[in-house]
Amino acid sequence: MKHSSSLMMAVVMTVAIIFSYAVPSFAQGSAASERAMPDEIAIECDELASPFIGSAYKEYTFRLNTSLAFETCSWRYILPLQGGGTEEVASSTSGTSFTIPALDEDNGYDSSASAELQGIISFVGWTANGAAHTATCGITLDMRPHIMQANIVSITPCAYDETWYDVAFEVYYTGSHYVHMYLESEFYPYLDSKFSDNQNYTSAMFYNVDSYGYAKIHIEVENDYGSDKAVLEIPGSMSHCQYESLTIDEMLADGSCTIEMYGIDGTYFGKVESMEELDGPGEGLVILRAYHGNSLVKTIKYLCK
């Protein structure tokens, strides 16, 4: 994996200040350890092979591989922050082993476009004669994906019918090669789905979106560690709630709805043009279905007089 040289410089400088002497440079993501004295000290982790690559949502224990006996020990775990700088996530002043904690989902750390977080683990130990010995190693932590931004790019009326739309949209994200997108429409019972295996950015379009009632574009990105979701709302010209507030008289007077009459057994009696026609079938209870275009917007049980 490629790692940022600027991050490596910042981390090395931080460790140098903490321990008050220069720490040699190291390759991040590598298990190779550095030392101040000629005696060999290596940082190892039984749960991770070299290079150290793991999950940000698990804890790991690191230990020293050395024959030296230390009177005093100091461990530090450092991660980069969004916007610059670093944070000491954990520390310890005892023992030759050190456990780093699992991270929270939203922690403000600076991860790469691949949702990888680069950190450093540092050790300094003093032997009985007062000599200081150091070791450092880099660790790469894989994180959940994150949707950074989702936008509707354009809403264009269909050429054959301006009450239907073609909707273009885009989404920016990190840490995922899997994007699932589907369209939910208020008056359309089926879901139109799309998939993408692009990394970091996807643009797509849903065609023939009904403008009557609301429509929503659901977006989900996913990797081995979790998922993130976003919703884009497409406002309709007339929502289902607006129709719910209209009476039969108002829908007939409005002229934008077609009302069909059915018996309780499903028998179709025809279209209703006026309130007077509701007594025509000689039925007691009938079912009225109001349509706006081809969309069913309201169903009413009506007791004929």
Coordinates of C-alpha atoms in Angstrom, one line a residue:
M1 CA 0.0 0.0 0.0
K2 CA 1.2 3.5 -0.7
H3 CA 1.5 5.8 2.3
S4 CA 1.8 9.6 2.6
S5 CA 5.3 10.9 3.0
S6 CA 4.0 14.0 4.8
L7 CA 2.2 11.9 7.4
M8 CA 5.3 9.9 8.0
M9 CA 7.3 13.0 8.6
A10 CA 4.7 14.5 11.0
V11 CA 4.5 11.3 13.0
V12 CA 8.3 10.9 13.2
M13 CA 8.6 14.5 14.4
T14 CA 5.9 13.9 17.0
V15 CA 7.7 10.9 18.4
A16 CA 11.0 12.7 18.5
I17 CA 9.5 15.5 20.6
I18 CA 7.9 13.1 23.0
F19 CA 11.1 11.2 23.7
S20 CA 13.4 14.2 23.4
Y21 CA 15.8 12.5 21.0
A22 CA 15.7 11.8 17.3
V23 CA 13.9 8.6 16.2
P24 CA 15.2 7.2 12.9
S25 CA 12.8 7.2 10.0
F26 CA 10.8 4.1 9.1
A27 CA 8.6 2.7 6.4
Q28 CA 4.9 2.9 7.5
G29 CA 2.9 -0.3 7.2
S30 CA 6.1 -2.2 7.8
A31 CA 7.0 -4.3 10.9
A32 CA 10.6 -3.3 10.7
S33 CA 11.6 -1.6 14.0
E34 CA 14.2 1.0 14.8
R35 CA 16.5 1.2 17.9
A36 CA 18.7 3.7 19.6
M37 CA 21.2 1.2 20.9
P38 CA 22.9 -1.7 18.9
D39 CA 20.9 -4.3 20.8
E40 CA 18.1 -5.8 18.6
I41 CA 14.5 -4.8 19.6
A42 CA 11.5 -5.8 17.4
I43 CA 7.8 -4.9 17.8
E44 CA 5.7 -7.9 17.0
C45 CA 1.9 -8.7 17.0
D46 CA 0.7 -12.3 17.1
E47 CA -2.7 -11.3 15.6
L48 CA -1.2 -9.6 12.6
A49 CA 1.4 -10.7 10.1
S50 CA 4.1 -8.3 8.7
P51 CA 3.3 -5.7 7.4
F52 CA 0.8 -4.8 10.2
I53 CA -2.6 -4.5 8.4
G54 CA -5.8 -4.9 10.4
S55 CA -9.3 -3.6 11.2
A56 CA -9.8 -0.2 12.9
Y57 CA -12.6 -1.8 14.9
K58 CA -10.6 -4.5 16.7
E59 CA -8.0 -4.2 19.5
Y60 CA -4.5 -5.6 19.0
T61 CA -1.7 -6.4 21.4
F62 CA 1.9 -5.7 20.5
R63 CA 5.0 -7.0 22.3
L64 CA 8.7 -6.7 22.2
N65 CA 11.0 -9.4 20.9
T66 CA 14.2 -8.6 22.8
S67 CA 16.6 -10.1 25.4
L68 CA 17.0 -6.8 27.1
A69 CA 15.6 -6.2 30.6
F70 CA 14.0 -2.8 31.1
E71 CA 13.7 -0.8 34.3
T72 CA 11.2 1.6 32.8
C73 CA 9.0 1.3 29.6
S74 CA 6.9 3.8 27.7
W75 CA 4.5 3.0 24.8
R76 CA 2.5 5.4 22.6
Y77 CA -0.1 4.9 19.8
I78 CA -0.4 7.9 17.5
L79 CA -2.9 8.6 14.7
P80 CA -3.3 11.5 12.2
L81 CA -6.2 13.9 12.5
Q82 CA -8.4 15.4 9.8
G83 CA -7.1 18.9 9.0
G84 CA -3.6 18.2 10.3
G85 CA -1.9 17.2 13.5
T86 CA -1.9 13.9 15.4
E87 CA -3.5 12.4 18.5
E88 CA -2.1 10.1 21.1
V89 CA -4.8 7.5 21.2
A90 CA -3.3 5.3 23.9
S91 CA -0.2 5.0 26.0
S92 CA 1.3 2.8 28.7
T93 CA 4.3 3.0 31.1
S94 CA 4.5 -0.6 32.1
G95 CA 5.5 -3.9 30.6
T96 CA 6.9 -5.1 27.3
S97 CA 3.4 -5.6 25.7
F98 CA 0.9 -2.9 24.7
T99 CA -2.7 -3.2 23.6
I100 CA -4.2 -0.6 21.2
P101 CA -8.0 0.0 21.5
A102 CA -10.7 -0.5 18.8
L103 CA -11.8 2.9 17.3
D104 CA -15.2 4.4 17.3
E105 CA -17.2 4.7 14.0
D106 CA -16.8 8.5 13.8
N107 CA -13.6 9.6 15.3
G108 CA -12.2 12.4 13.2
Y109 CA -9.1 10.6 12.1
D110 CA -7.6 11.2 8.7
S111 CA -8.1 8.2 6.4
S112 CA -7.1 7.8 2.8
A113 CA -9.5 7.5 -0.2
S114 CA -9.3 3.7 0.3
A115 CA -10.6 4.2 3.9
E116 CA -7.2 3.2 5.3
L117 CA -5.8 4.8 8.4
Q118 CA -2.0 5.0 8.9
G119 CA -0.7 5.0 12.5
I120 CA 2.5 4.6 14.5
I121 CA 3.3 2.6 17.6
S122 CA 6.5 3.7 19.5
F123 CA 8.4 2.2 22.4
V124 CA 11.2 3.5 24.6
G125 CA 12.8 1.5 27.4
W126 CA 15.5 2.3 29.9
T127 CA 17.8 -0.5 31.1
A128 CA 19.4 -0.5 34.6
N129 CA 22.5 1.4 33.3
G130 CA 20.3 4.3 32.2
A131 CA 20.6 3.5 28.4
A132 CA 17.5 4.3 26.3
H133 CA 16.4 1.9 23.6
T134 CA 13.6 2.7 21.1
A135 CA 11.5 0.8 18.5
T136 CA 8.8 2.1 16.2
C137 CA 6.5 0.4 13.7
G138 CA 3.7 1.5 11.4
I139 CA 0.2 0.0 11.3
T140 CA -2.5 0.2 8.6
L141 CA -6.1 0.1 9.7
D142 CA -9.0 -0.6 7.3
M143 CA -12.1 1.4 8.1
R144 CA -15.8 1.4 7.1
P145 CA -16.7 3.3 3.9
H146 CA -18.1 6.8 4.1
I147 CA -20.4 8.8 1.8
M148 CA -18.9 12.2 1.7
Q149 CA -21.4 13.8 -0.6
A150 CA -24.4 12.9 -2.7
N151 CA -26.1 15.4 -5.1
I152 CA -28.9 15.5 -7.7
V153 CA -27.2 16.9 -10.8
S154 CA -30.3 17.5 -13.0
I155 CA -34.0 16.8 -13.2
T156 CA -35.2 16.8 -16.8
P157 CA -38.7 16.2 -18.1
C158 CA -39.0 13.2 -20.3
A159 CA -39.4 14.0 -24.0
Y160 CA -42.6 12.0 -24.4
D161 CA -44.3 13.2 -21.2
E162 CA -43.4 16.2 -19.0
T163 CA -45.0 14.7 -16.0
W164 CA -42.2 12.1 -15.9
Y165 CA -38.6 13.0 -15.1
D166 CA -35.1 11.8 -15.9
V167 CA -33.0 12.3 -12.8
A168 CA -29.1 12.4 -12.9
F169 CA -27.2 12.2 -9.6
E170 CA -23.7 11.6 -8.3
V171 CA -22.1 10.3 -5.1
Y172 CA -18.6 10.7 -3.6
Y173 CA -17.4 8.2 -1.1
T174 CA -14.3 6.5 0.4
G175 CA -13.4 2.9 1.0
S176 CA -15.9 1.1 -1.3
H177 CA -16.0 -0.7 -4.6
Y178 CA -19.7 -1.6 -4.1
V179 CA -22.4 1.0 -4.6
H180 CA -26.1 0.0 -4.6
M181 CA -28.7 2.6 -5.7
Y182 CA -32.4 2.2 -6.0
L183 CA -35.4 4.4 -6.7
E184 CA -38.4 4.4 -4.4
S185 CA -41.6 6.1 -5.9
E186 CA -44.8 6.9 -4.0
F187 CA -47.2 5.6 -6.6
Y188 CA -44.9 2.9 -8.3
P189 CA -44.8 -0.5 -6.5
Y190 CA -41.5 -1.6 -7.9
L191 CA -37.9 -0.6 -7.1
D192 CA -35.6 0.4 -10.0
S193 CA -32.0 -0.6 -8.9
K194 CA -28.5 0.1 -10.2
F195 CA -25.1 -1.1 -9.1
S196 CA -21.6 0.3 -9.5
D197 CA -18.1 -1.1 -8.7
N198 CA -16.4 2.3 -9.2
Q199 CA -14.1 3.5 -6.4
N200 CA -14.6 6.9 -4.8
Y201 CA -17.1 8.3 -7.3
T202 CA -20.2 7.2 -9.2
S203 CA -22.6 9.0 -11.4
A204 CA -25.9 7.5 -12.6
M205 CA -29.4 8.3 -13.9
F206 CA -32.9 7.0 -13.2
Y207 CA -35.3 7.4 -16.1
N208 CA -39.1 7.8 -16.1
V209 CA -39.5 9.0 -12.6
D210 CA -43.2 9.8 -11.8
S211 CA -43.5 13.5 -10.8
Y212 CA -46.8 12.9 -9.0
G213 CA -45.9 12.1 -5.4
Y214 CA -42.5 11.9 -3.9
A215 CA -39.6 9.8 -5.1
K216 CA -36.4 8.9 -3.2
I217 CA -33.0 7.7 -4.4
H218 CA -31.4 5.4 -1.8
I219 CA -27.6 5.0 -2.0
E220 CA -25.5 2.5 0.0
V221 CA -21.8 1.9 -0.1
E222 CA -20.3 -1.2 1.5
N223 CA -17.0 -3.0 2.3
D224 CA -15.9 -5.8 4.6
Y225 CA -16.1 -3.6 7.7
G226 CA -19.5 -2.0 7.3
S227 CA -21.6 0.3 5.2
D228 CA -22.9 3.9 4.9
K229 CA -26.2 5.2 3.4
A230 CA -27.6 8.4 2.0
V231 CA -31.0 9.4 0.6
L232 CA -31.7 12.0 -2.2
E233 CA -35.3 13.2 -2.2
I234 CA -37.0 14.2 -5.5
P235 CA -40.0 16.4 -4.7
G236 CA -43.3 15.5 -6.6
S237 CA -45.8 18.0 -8.1
M238 CA -48.6 16.5 -6.0
S239 CA -48.1 14.2 -3.0
H240 CA -50.3 11.5 -1.7
C241 CA -51.0 13.5 1.5
Q242 CA -52.4 16.3 -0.6
Y243 CA -54.9 13.9 -2.3
E244 CA -55.8 12.5 1.1
S245 CA -57.1 15.9 2.2
L246 CA -59.5 16.2 -0.8
T247 CA -63.1 15.1 -0.7
I248 CA -64.9 13.2 -3.6
D249 CA -66.6 16.5 -4.5
E250 CA -63.3 18.3 -4.6
M251 CA -61.6 15.7 -6.7
L252 CA -64.5 15.7 -9.2
A253 CA -64.5 19.5 -9.4
D254 CA -60.8 19.7 -9.7
G255 CA -60.8 17.7 -12.9
S256 CA -57.3 16.3 -12.4
C257 CA -58.5 13.0 -11.1
T258 CA -60.4 10.1 -12.7
I259 CA -62.7 8.2 -10.3
E260 CA -63.7 4.6 -10.9
M261 CA -66.4 2.8 -9.0
Y262 CA -66.2 -0.9 -8.0
G263 CA -68.5 -3.2 -6.0
I264 CA -67.2 -4.8 -2.9
D265 CA -66.7 -8.0 -4.9
G266 CA -64.5 -6.2 -7.4
T267 CA -67.1 -5.6 -10.1
Y268 CA -66.3 -2.6 -12.2
F269 CA -69.2 -0.2 -12.6
G270 CA -67.5 2.5 -14.6
K271 CA -66.2 6.0 -14.2
V272 CA -67.9 8.6 -11.9
E273 CA -68.5 12.0 -13.4
S274 CA -70.7 13.5 -10.7
M275 CA -72.0 12.8 -7.2
E276 CA -75.4 11.9 -8.6
E277 CA -73.9 8.8 -10.4
L278 CA -72.9 7.2 -7.1
D279 CA -76.5 6.0 -6.5
G280 CA -76.8 4.5 -10.0
P281 CA -75.6 0.9 -9.3
G282 CA -78.1 0.3 -6.6
E283 CA -75.4 -0.9 -4.3
G284 CA -75.1 0.0 -0.7
L285 CA -71.3 0.0 -0.2
V286 CA -68.9 0.7 -3.2
I287 CA -65.2 1.2 -3.6
L288 CA -64.0 4.4 -5.3
R289 CA -60.5 4.6 -6.8
A290 CA -59.1 8.0 -7.7
Y291 CA -56.3 8.1 -10.3
H292 CA -54.1 11.0 -11.3
G293 CA -52.9 10.0 -14.7
N294 CA -52.0 6.3 -14.4
S295 CA -51.2 6.6 -10.6
L296 CA -53.7 5.4 -8.0
V297 CA -53.8 8.3 -5.4
K298 CA -56.7 7.4 -3.2
T299 CA -59.1 4.6 -2.4
I300 CA -62.4 5.4 -0.7
K301 CA -65.2 3.3 0.7
Y302 CA -68.5 5.0 -0.1
L303 CA -72.0 4.2 1.2
C304 CA -74.5 5.0 -1.6
K305 CA -77.7 6.8 -0.5

